[in-house]
Tab-separated table of C-alpha atoms in Angstrom:
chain	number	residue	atom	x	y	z
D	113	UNK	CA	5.296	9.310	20.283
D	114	UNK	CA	6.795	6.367	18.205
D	115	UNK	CA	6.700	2.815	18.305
D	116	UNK	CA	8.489	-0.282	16.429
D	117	UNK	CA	6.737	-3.212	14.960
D	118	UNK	CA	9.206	-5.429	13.396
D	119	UNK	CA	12.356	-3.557	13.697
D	120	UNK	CA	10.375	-0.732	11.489
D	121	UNK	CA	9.513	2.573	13.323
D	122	UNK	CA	6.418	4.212	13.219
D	123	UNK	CA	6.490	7.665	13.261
D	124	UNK	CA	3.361	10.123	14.541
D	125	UNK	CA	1.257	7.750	16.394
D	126	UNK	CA	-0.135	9.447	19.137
D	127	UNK	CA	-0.383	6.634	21.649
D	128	UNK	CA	-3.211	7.697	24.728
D	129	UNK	CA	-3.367	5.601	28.017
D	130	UNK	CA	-6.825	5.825	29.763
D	131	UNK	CA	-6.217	7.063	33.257
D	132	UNK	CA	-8.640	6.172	35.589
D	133	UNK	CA	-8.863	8.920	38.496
D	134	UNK	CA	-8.606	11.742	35.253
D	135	UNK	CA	-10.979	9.916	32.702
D	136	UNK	CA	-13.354	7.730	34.852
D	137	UNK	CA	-13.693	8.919	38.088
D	138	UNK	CA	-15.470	11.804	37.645
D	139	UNK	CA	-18.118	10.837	35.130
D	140	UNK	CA	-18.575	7.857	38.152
D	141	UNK	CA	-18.982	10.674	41.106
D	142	UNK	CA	-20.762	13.230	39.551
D	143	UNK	CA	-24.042	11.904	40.442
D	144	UNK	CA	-23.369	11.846	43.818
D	145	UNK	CA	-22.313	15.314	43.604
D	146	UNK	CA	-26.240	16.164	42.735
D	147	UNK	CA	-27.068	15.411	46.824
D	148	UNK	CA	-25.504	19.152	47.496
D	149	UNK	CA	-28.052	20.607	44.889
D	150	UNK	CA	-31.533	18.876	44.847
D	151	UNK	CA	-33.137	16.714	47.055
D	152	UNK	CA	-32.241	12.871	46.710
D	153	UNK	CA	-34.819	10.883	48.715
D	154	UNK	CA	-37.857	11.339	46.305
D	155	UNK	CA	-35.436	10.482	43.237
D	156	UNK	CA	-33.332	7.825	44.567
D	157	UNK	CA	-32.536	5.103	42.161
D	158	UNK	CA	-31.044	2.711	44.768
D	159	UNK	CA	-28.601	0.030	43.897
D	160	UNK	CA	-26.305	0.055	42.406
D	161	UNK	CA	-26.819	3.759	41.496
D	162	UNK	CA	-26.037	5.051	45.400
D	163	UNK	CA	-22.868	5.765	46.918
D	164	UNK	CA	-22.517	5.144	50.871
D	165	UNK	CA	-20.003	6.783	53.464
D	166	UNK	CA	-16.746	5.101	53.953
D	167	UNK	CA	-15.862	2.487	51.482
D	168	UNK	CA	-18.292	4.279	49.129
D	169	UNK	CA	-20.588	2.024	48.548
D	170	UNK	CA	-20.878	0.534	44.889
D	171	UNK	CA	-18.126	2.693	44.002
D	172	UNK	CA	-15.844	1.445	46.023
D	173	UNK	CA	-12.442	2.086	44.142
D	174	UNK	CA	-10.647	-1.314	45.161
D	175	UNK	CA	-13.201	-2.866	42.925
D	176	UNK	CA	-13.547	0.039	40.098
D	177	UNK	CA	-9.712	1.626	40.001
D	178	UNK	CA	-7.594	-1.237	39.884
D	179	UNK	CA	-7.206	-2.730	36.017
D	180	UNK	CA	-6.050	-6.544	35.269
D	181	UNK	CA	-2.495	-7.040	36.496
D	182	UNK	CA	-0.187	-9.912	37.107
D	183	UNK	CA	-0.531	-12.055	40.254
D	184	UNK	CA	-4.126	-11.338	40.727
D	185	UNK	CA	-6.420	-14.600	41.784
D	186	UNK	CA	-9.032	-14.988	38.818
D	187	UNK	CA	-11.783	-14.898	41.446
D	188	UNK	CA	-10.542	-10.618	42.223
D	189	UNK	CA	-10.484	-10.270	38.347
D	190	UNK	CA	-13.736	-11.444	37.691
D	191	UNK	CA	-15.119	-9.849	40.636
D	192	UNK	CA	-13.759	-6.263	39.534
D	193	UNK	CA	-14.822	-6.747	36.062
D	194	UNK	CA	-18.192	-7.705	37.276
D	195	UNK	CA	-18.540	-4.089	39.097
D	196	UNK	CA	-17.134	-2.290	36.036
D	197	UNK	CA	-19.948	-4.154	33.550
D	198	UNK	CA	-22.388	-3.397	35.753
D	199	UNK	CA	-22.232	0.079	36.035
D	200	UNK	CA	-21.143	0.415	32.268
D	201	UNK	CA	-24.603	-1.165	31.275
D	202	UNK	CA	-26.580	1.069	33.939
D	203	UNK	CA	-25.867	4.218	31.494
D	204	UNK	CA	-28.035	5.037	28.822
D	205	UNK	CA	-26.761	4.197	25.313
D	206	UNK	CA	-26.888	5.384	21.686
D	207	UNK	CA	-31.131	3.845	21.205
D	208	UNK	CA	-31.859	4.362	24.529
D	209	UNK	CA	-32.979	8.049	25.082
D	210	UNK	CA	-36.288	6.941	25.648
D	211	UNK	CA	-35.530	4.126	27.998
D	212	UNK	CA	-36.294	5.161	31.719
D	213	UNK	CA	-34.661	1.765	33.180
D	214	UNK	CA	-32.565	-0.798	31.897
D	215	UNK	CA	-31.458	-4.333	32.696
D	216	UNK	CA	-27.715	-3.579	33.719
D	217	UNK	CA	-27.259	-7.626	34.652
D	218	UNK	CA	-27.516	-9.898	31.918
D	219	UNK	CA	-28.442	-12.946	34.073
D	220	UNK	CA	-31.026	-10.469	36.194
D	221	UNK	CA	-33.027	-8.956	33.130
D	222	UNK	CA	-36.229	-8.319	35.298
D	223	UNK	CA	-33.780	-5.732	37.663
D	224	UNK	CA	-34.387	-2.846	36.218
D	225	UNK	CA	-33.201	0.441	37.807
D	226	UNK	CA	-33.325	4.172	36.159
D	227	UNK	CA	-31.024	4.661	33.156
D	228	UNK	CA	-28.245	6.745	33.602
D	229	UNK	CA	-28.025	10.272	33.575
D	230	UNK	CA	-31.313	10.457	34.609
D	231	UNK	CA	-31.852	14.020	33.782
D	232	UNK	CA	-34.130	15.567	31.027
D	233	UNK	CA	-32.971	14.936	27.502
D	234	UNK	CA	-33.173	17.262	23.864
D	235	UNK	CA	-36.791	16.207	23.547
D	236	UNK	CA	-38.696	15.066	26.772
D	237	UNK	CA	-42.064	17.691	26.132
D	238	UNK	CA	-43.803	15.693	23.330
D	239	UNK	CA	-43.761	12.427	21.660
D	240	UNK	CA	-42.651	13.920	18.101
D	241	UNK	CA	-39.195	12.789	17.618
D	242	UNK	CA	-38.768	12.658	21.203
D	243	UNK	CA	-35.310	11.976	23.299
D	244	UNK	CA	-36.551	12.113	26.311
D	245	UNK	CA	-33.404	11.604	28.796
D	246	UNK	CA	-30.012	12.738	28.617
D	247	UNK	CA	-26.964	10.628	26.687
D	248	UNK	CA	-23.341	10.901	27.860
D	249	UNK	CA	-21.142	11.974	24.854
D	250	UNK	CA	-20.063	9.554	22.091
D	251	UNK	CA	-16.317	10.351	24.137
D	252	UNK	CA	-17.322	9.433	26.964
D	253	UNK	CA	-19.490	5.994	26.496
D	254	UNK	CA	-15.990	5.463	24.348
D	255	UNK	CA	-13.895	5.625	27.813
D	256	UNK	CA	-16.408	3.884	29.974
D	257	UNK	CA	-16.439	0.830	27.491
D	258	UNK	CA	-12.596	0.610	27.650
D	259	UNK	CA	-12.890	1.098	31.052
D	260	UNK	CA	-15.382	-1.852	31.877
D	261	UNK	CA	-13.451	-3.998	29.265
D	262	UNK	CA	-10.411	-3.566	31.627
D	263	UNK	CA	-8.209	-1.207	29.416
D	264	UNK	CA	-7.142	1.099	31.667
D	265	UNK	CA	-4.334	2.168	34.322
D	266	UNK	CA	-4.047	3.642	37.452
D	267	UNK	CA	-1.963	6.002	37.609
D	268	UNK	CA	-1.650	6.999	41.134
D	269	UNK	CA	-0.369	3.056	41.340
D	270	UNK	CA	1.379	4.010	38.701
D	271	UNK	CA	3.215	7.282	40.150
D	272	UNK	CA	2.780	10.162	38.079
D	273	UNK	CA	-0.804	11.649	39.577
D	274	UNK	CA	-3.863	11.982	38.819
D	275	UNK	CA	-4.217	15.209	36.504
D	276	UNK	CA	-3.978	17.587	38.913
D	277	UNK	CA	-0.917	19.075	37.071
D	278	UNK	CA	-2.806	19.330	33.864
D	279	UNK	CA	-5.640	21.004	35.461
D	280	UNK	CA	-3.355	23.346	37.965
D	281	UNK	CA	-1.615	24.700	34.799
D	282	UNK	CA	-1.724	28.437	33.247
D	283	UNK	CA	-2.341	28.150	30.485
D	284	UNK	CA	-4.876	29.024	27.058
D	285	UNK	CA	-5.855	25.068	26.765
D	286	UNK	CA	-6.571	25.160	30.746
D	287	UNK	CA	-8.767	28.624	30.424
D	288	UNK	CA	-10.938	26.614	27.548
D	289	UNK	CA	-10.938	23.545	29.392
D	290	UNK	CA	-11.718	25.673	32.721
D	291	UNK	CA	-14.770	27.425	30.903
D	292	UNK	CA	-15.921	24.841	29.018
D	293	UNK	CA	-15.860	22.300	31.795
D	294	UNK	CA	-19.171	24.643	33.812
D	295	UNK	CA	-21.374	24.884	30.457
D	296	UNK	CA	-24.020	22.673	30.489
D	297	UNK	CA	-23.045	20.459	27.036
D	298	UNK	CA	-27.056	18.898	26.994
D	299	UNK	CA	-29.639	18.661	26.741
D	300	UNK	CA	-30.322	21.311	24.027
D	301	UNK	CA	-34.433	21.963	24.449
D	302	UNK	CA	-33.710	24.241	22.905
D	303	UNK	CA	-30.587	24.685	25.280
D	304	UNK	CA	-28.855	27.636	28.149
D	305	UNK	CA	-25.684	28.679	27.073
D	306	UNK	CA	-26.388	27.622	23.347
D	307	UNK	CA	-29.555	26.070	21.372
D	308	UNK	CA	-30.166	23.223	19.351
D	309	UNK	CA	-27.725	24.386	16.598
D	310	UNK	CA	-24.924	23.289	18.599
D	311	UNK	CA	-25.670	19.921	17.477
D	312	UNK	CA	-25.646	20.632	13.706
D	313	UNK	CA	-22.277	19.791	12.080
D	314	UNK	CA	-22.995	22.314	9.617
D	315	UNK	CA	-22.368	25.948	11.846
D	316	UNK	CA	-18.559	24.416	12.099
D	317	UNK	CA	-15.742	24.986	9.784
D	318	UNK	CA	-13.423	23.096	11.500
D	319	UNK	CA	-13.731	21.225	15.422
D	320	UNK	CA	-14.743	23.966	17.736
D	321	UNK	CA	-14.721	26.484	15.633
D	322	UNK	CA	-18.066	28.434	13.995
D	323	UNK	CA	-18.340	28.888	10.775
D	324	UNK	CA	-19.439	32.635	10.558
D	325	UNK	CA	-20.787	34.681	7.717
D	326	UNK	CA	-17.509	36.620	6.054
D	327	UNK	CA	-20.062	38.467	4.529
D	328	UNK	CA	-21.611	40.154	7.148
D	329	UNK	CA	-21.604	44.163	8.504
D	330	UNK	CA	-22.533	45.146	11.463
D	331	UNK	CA	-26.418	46.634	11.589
D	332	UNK	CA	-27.027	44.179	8.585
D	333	UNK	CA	-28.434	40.602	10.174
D	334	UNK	CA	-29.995	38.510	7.760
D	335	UNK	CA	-32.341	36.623	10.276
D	336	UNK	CA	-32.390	33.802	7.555
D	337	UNK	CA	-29.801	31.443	9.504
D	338	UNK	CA	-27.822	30.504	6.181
D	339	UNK	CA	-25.407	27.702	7.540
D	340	UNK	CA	-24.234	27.385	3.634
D	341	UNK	CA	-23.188	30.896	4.015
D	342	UNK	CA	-22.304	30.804	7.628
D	343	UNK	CA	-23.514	32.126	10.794
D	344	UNK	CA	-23.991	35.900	11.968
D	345	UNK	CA	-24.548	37.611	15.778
D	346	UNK	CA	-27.283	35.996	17.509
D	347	UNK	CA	-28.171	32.776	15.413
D	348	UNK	CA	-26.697	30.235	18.192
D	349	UNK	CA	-28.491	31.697	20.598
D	350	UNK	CA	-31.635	33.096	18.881
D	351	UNK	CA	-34.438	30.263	20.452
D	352	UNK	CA	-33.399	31.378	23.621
D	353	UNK	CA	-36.587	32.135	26.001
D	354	UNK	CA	-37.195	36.142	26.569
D	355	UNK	CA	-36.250	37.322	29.029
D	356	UNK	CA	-33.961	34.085	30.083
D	357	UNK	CA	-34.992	34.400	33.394
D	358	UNK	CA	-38.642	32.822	32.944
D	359	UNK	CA	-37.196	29.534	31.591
D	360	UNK	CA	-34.426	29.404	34.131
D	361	UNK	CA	-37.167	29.961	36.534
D	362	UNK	CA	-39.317	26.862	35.067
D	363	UNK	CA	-36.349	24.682	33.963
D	364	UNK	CA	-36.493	22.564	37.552
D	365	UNK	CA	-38.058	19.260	36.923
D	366	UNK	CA	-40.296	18.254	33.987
D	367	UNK	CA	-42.943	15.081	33.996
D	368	UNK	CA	-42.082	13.377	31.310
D	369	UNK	CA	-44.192	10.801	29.750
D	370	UNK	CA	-42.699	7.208	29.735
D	371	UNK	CA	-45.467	5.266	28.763
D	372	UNK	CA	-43.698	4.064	25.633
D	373	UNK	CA	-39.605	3.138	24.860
D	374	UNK	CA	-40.030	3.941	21.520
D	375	UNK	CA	-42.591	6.564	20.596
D	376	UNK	CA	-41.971	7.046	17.055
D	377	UNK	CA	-42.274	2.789	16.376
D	378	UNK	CA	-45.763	2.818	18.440
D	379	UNK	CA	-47.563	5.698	18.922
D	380	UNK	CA	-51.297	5.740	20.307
D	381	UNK	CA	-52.931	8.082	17.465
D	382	UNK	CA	-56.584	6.598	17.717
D	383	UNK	CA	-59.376	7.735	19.624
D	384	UNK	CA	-60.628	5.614	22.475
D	385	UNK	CA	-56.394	4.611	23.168
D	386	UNK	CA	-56.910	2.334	26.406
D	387	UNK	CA	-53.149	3.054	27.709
D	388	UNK	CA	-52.360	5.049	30.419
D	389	UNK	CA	-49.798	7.124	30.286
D	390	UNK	CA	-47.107	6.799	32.912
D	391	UNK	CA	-45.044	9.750	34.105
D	392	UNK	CA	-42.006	10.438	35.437
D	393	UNK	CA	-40.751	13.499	37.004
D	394	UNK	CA	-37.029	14.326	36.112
D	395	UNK	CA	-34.004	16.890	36.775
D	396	UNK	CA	-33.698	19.475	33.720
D	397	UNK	CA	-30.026	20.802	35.202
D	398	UNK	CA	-29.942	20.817	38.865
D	399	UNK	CA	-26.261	21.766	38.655
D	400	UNK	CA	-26.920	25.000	36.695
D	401	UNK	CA	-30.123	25.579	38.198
D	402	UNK	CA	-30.856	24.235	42.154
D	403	UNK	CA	-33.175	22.797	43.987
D	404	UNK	CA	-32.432	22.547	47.111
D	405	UNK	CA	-28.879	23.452	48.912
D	406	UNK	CA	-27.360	23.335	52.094
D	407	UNK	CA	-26.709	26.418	54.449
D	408	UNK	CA	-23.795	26.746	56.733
D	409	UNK	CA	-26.160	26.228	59.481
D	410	UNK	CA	-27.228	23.075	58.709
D	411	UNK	CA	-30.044	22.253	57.024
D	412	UNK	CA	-31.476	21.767	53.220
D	413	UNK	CA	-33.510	24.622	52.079
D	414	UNK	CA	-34.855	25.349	48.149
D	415	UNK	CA	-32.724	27.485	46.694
D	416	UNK	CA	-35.289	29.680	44.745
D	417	UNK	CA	-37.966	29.573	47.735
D	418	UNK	CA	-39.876	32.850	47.780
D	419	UNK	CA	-39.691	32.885	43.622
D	420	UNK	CA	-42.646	30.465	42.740
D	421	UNK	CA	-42.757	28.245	39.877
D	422	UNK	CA	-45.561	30.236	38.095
D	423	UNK	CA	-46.071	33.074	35.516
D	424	UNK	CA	-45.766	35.295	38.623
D	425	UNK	CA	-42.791	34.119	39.612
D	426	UNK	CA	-41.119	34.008	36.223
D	427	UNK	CA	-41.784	37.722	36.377
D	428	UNK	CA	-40.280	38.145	39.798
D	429	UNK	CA	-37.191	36.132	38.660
D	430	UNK	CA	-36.386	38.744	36.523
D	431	UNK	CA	-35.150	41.102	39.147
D	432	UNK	CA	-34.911	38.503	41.949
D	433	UNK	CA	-32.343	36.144	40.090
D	434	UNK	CA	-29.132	38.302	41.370
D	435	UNK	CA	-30.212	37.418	45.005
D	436	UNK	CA	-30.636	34.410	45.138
D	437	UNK	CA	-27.322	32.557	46.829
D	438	UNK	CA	-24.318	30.816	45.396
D	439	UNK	CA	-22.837	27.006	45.614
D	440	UNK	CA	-19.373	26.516	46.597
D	441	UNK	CA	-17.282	24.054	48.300
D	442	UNK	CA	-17.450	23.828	52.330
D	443	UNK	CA	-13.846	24.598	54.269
D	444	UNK	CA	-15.208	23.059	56.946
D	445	UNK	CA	-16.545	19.693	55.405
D	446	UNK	CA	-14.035	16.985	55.540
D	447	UNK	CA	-14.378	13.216	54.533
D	448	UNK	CA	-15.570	12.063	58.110
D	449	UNK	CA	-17.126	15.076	59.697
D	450	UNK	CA	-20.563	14.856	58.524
D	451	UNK	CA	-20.925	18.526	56.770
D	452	UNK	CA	-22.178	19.256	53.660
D	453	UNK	CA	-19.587	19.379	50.725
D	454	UNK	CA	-21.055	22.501	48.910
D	455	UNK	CA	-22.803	25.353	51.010
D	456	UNK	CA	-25.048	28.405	49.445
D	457	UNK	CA	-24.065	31.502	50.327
D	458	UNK	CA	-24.424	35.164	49.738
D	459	UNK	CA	-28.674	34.757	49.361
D	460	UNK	CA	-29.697	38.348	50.355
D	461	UNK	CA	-33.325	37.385	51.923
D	462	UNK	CA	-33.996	41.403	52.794
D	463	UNK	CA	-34.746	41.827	48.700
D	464	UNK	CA	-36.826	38.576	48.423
């Protein structure tokens, strides 16, 4: 795409809007997503992290969709921009992985609700270089901050969609972006699909792609995890647990100690420490791994119940794991009927 700037064109600037229903929306809804999976009540956050029926709460999109525009009253603008702040400051930034709250109204600093995503983060098991909640990407905090500053459009208002196109299409970037959009992307303790190395910008020769070993012949692994050299079969996913189905088993909720922001500034070393610490218990990845689900008969159940959260039951998830049910979207759940958006099905009870 090119532009003029005083009658001179400029050739190969790549000029991308931020659409609101493709780029915002869903980072805002996901959360409320989580009620089909795990239980809510013991967890809930409360304002403004809730959503309610209807006009959908705090995320009510005549306050969150709609971007500056002519012939607005200043009062509407200020009110919108208001909403977008707010729920900007609610998530979790770069500093903040071992922040449990935060003060998302600068004229209300003793309102302090959970951070955002409050799920389980690369380190939340000890206090040694610890992160101990989950961070949105460095791409997305980018689009929420343009976002709450008001750079964005609508582009339903605008006419041409919402992205369902893009995502409808048949094509190689829609199988990656289909694929990559169910991995789990954090936290990496050490990780599911992938470990910790993920995060090292040394396995990569170029974006996206792994640097591997040219070296290498099959039968002949080196084991020493040579990034210099490059990467070989098995080294991205080598700290995965053995079998995988004992972590997946245990990877539900973790209490994670929160008695400090900042445990490698102040750390309680000495003997005789008079603090307390203070726990919290929080989601590893609910969406990967339920809690509890819906049935088509009504109802909220725990999706691994008769598999329990012990040694024993790590044992019995090896074999168990293929019958336990799966999530998918309800037909019959509509907007005002009540039902539950995602159902489990296909749990074969006889075998547990």
């Amino acid at each position: 795409m090119s532009s003029r700037c005083g009658g001179r064109p400029l050739s190969g600037i790549r000029i991308t809007i931020l659409n609101f229903w493709r780029d915002i929306w869903p980072i805002l809804t996901r959360p409320e997503a989580y009620q089909w999976v795990l239980d809510f009540d013991p967890f809930t956050g409360g304002d403004p992290h809730n959503t309610a029926a209807g006009a959908m709460g705090n995320f009510d999109p005549d306050l969150l969709a709609i971007p500056p525009h002519e012939g607005e009253s200043s009062e509407k603008k200020e009110q919108r921009q208001s909403w977008r702040m707010r729920l900007y400051n609610i998530i979790r930034k770069p500093g903040q992985e071992n922040h449990y709250t935060v003060a998302p109204d600068p004229d209300n600093p003793k309102y302090r609700p959970r951070a955002m995503p409050f799920l389980c983060g690369d380190n939340p098991i000890s206090n040694t270089l610890p992160a101990k909640f989950l961070m949105l990407t460095d791409t997305q905090l980018f689009l929420l901050k343009q976002w709450a500053a008001g750079k964005f459009l609508n582009e339903k208002h605008e006419g041409f969609g919402a992205g369902e196109k893009a995502r409808s299409e048949k094509t190689g970037i829609a199988i990656d972006r289909g694929t990559l959009a169910n991995l789990l992307g954090g936290s990496f303790c050490p990780g599911a699909e992938a470990m910790w190395i993920m995060r090292n910008p040394a396995i990569y020769s170029e974006p996206y792609r792994i640097k591997h070993n040219p070296g290498y012949q099959p039968g002949s692994l080196s084991l020493t995890g040579n990034f210099a050299k490059g990467l070989e079969p098995g080294d991205v996913t080598q700290y995965s647990a053995v079998p995988w189905q004992s972590d997946f088993n245990e990877c539900s909720t973790q209490n994670v100690d929160i008695t400090y922001d900042e445990w490698n500034k102040i750390y309680p070393n000495s003997e005789g420490d008079p603090v307390k610490s203070i726990i919290a218990n929080t989601f590893w990845w609910p969406s990967h791994r339920p809690m509890e689900v819906f049935t088509a008969e009504g109802g909220q159940v725990a999706w691994s119940e008769g598999i329990p959260g012990s040694n024993a039951g790590d044992l019995k998830m090896v074999t168990a794991w293929k019958e336990l049910g799966f999530i998918k979207d309800n037909p019959k759940a509509t907007p005002t009927n009540g039902l539950p958006s995602f159902i489990q099905v296909e749990r074969n009870d006889d075998e547990l």
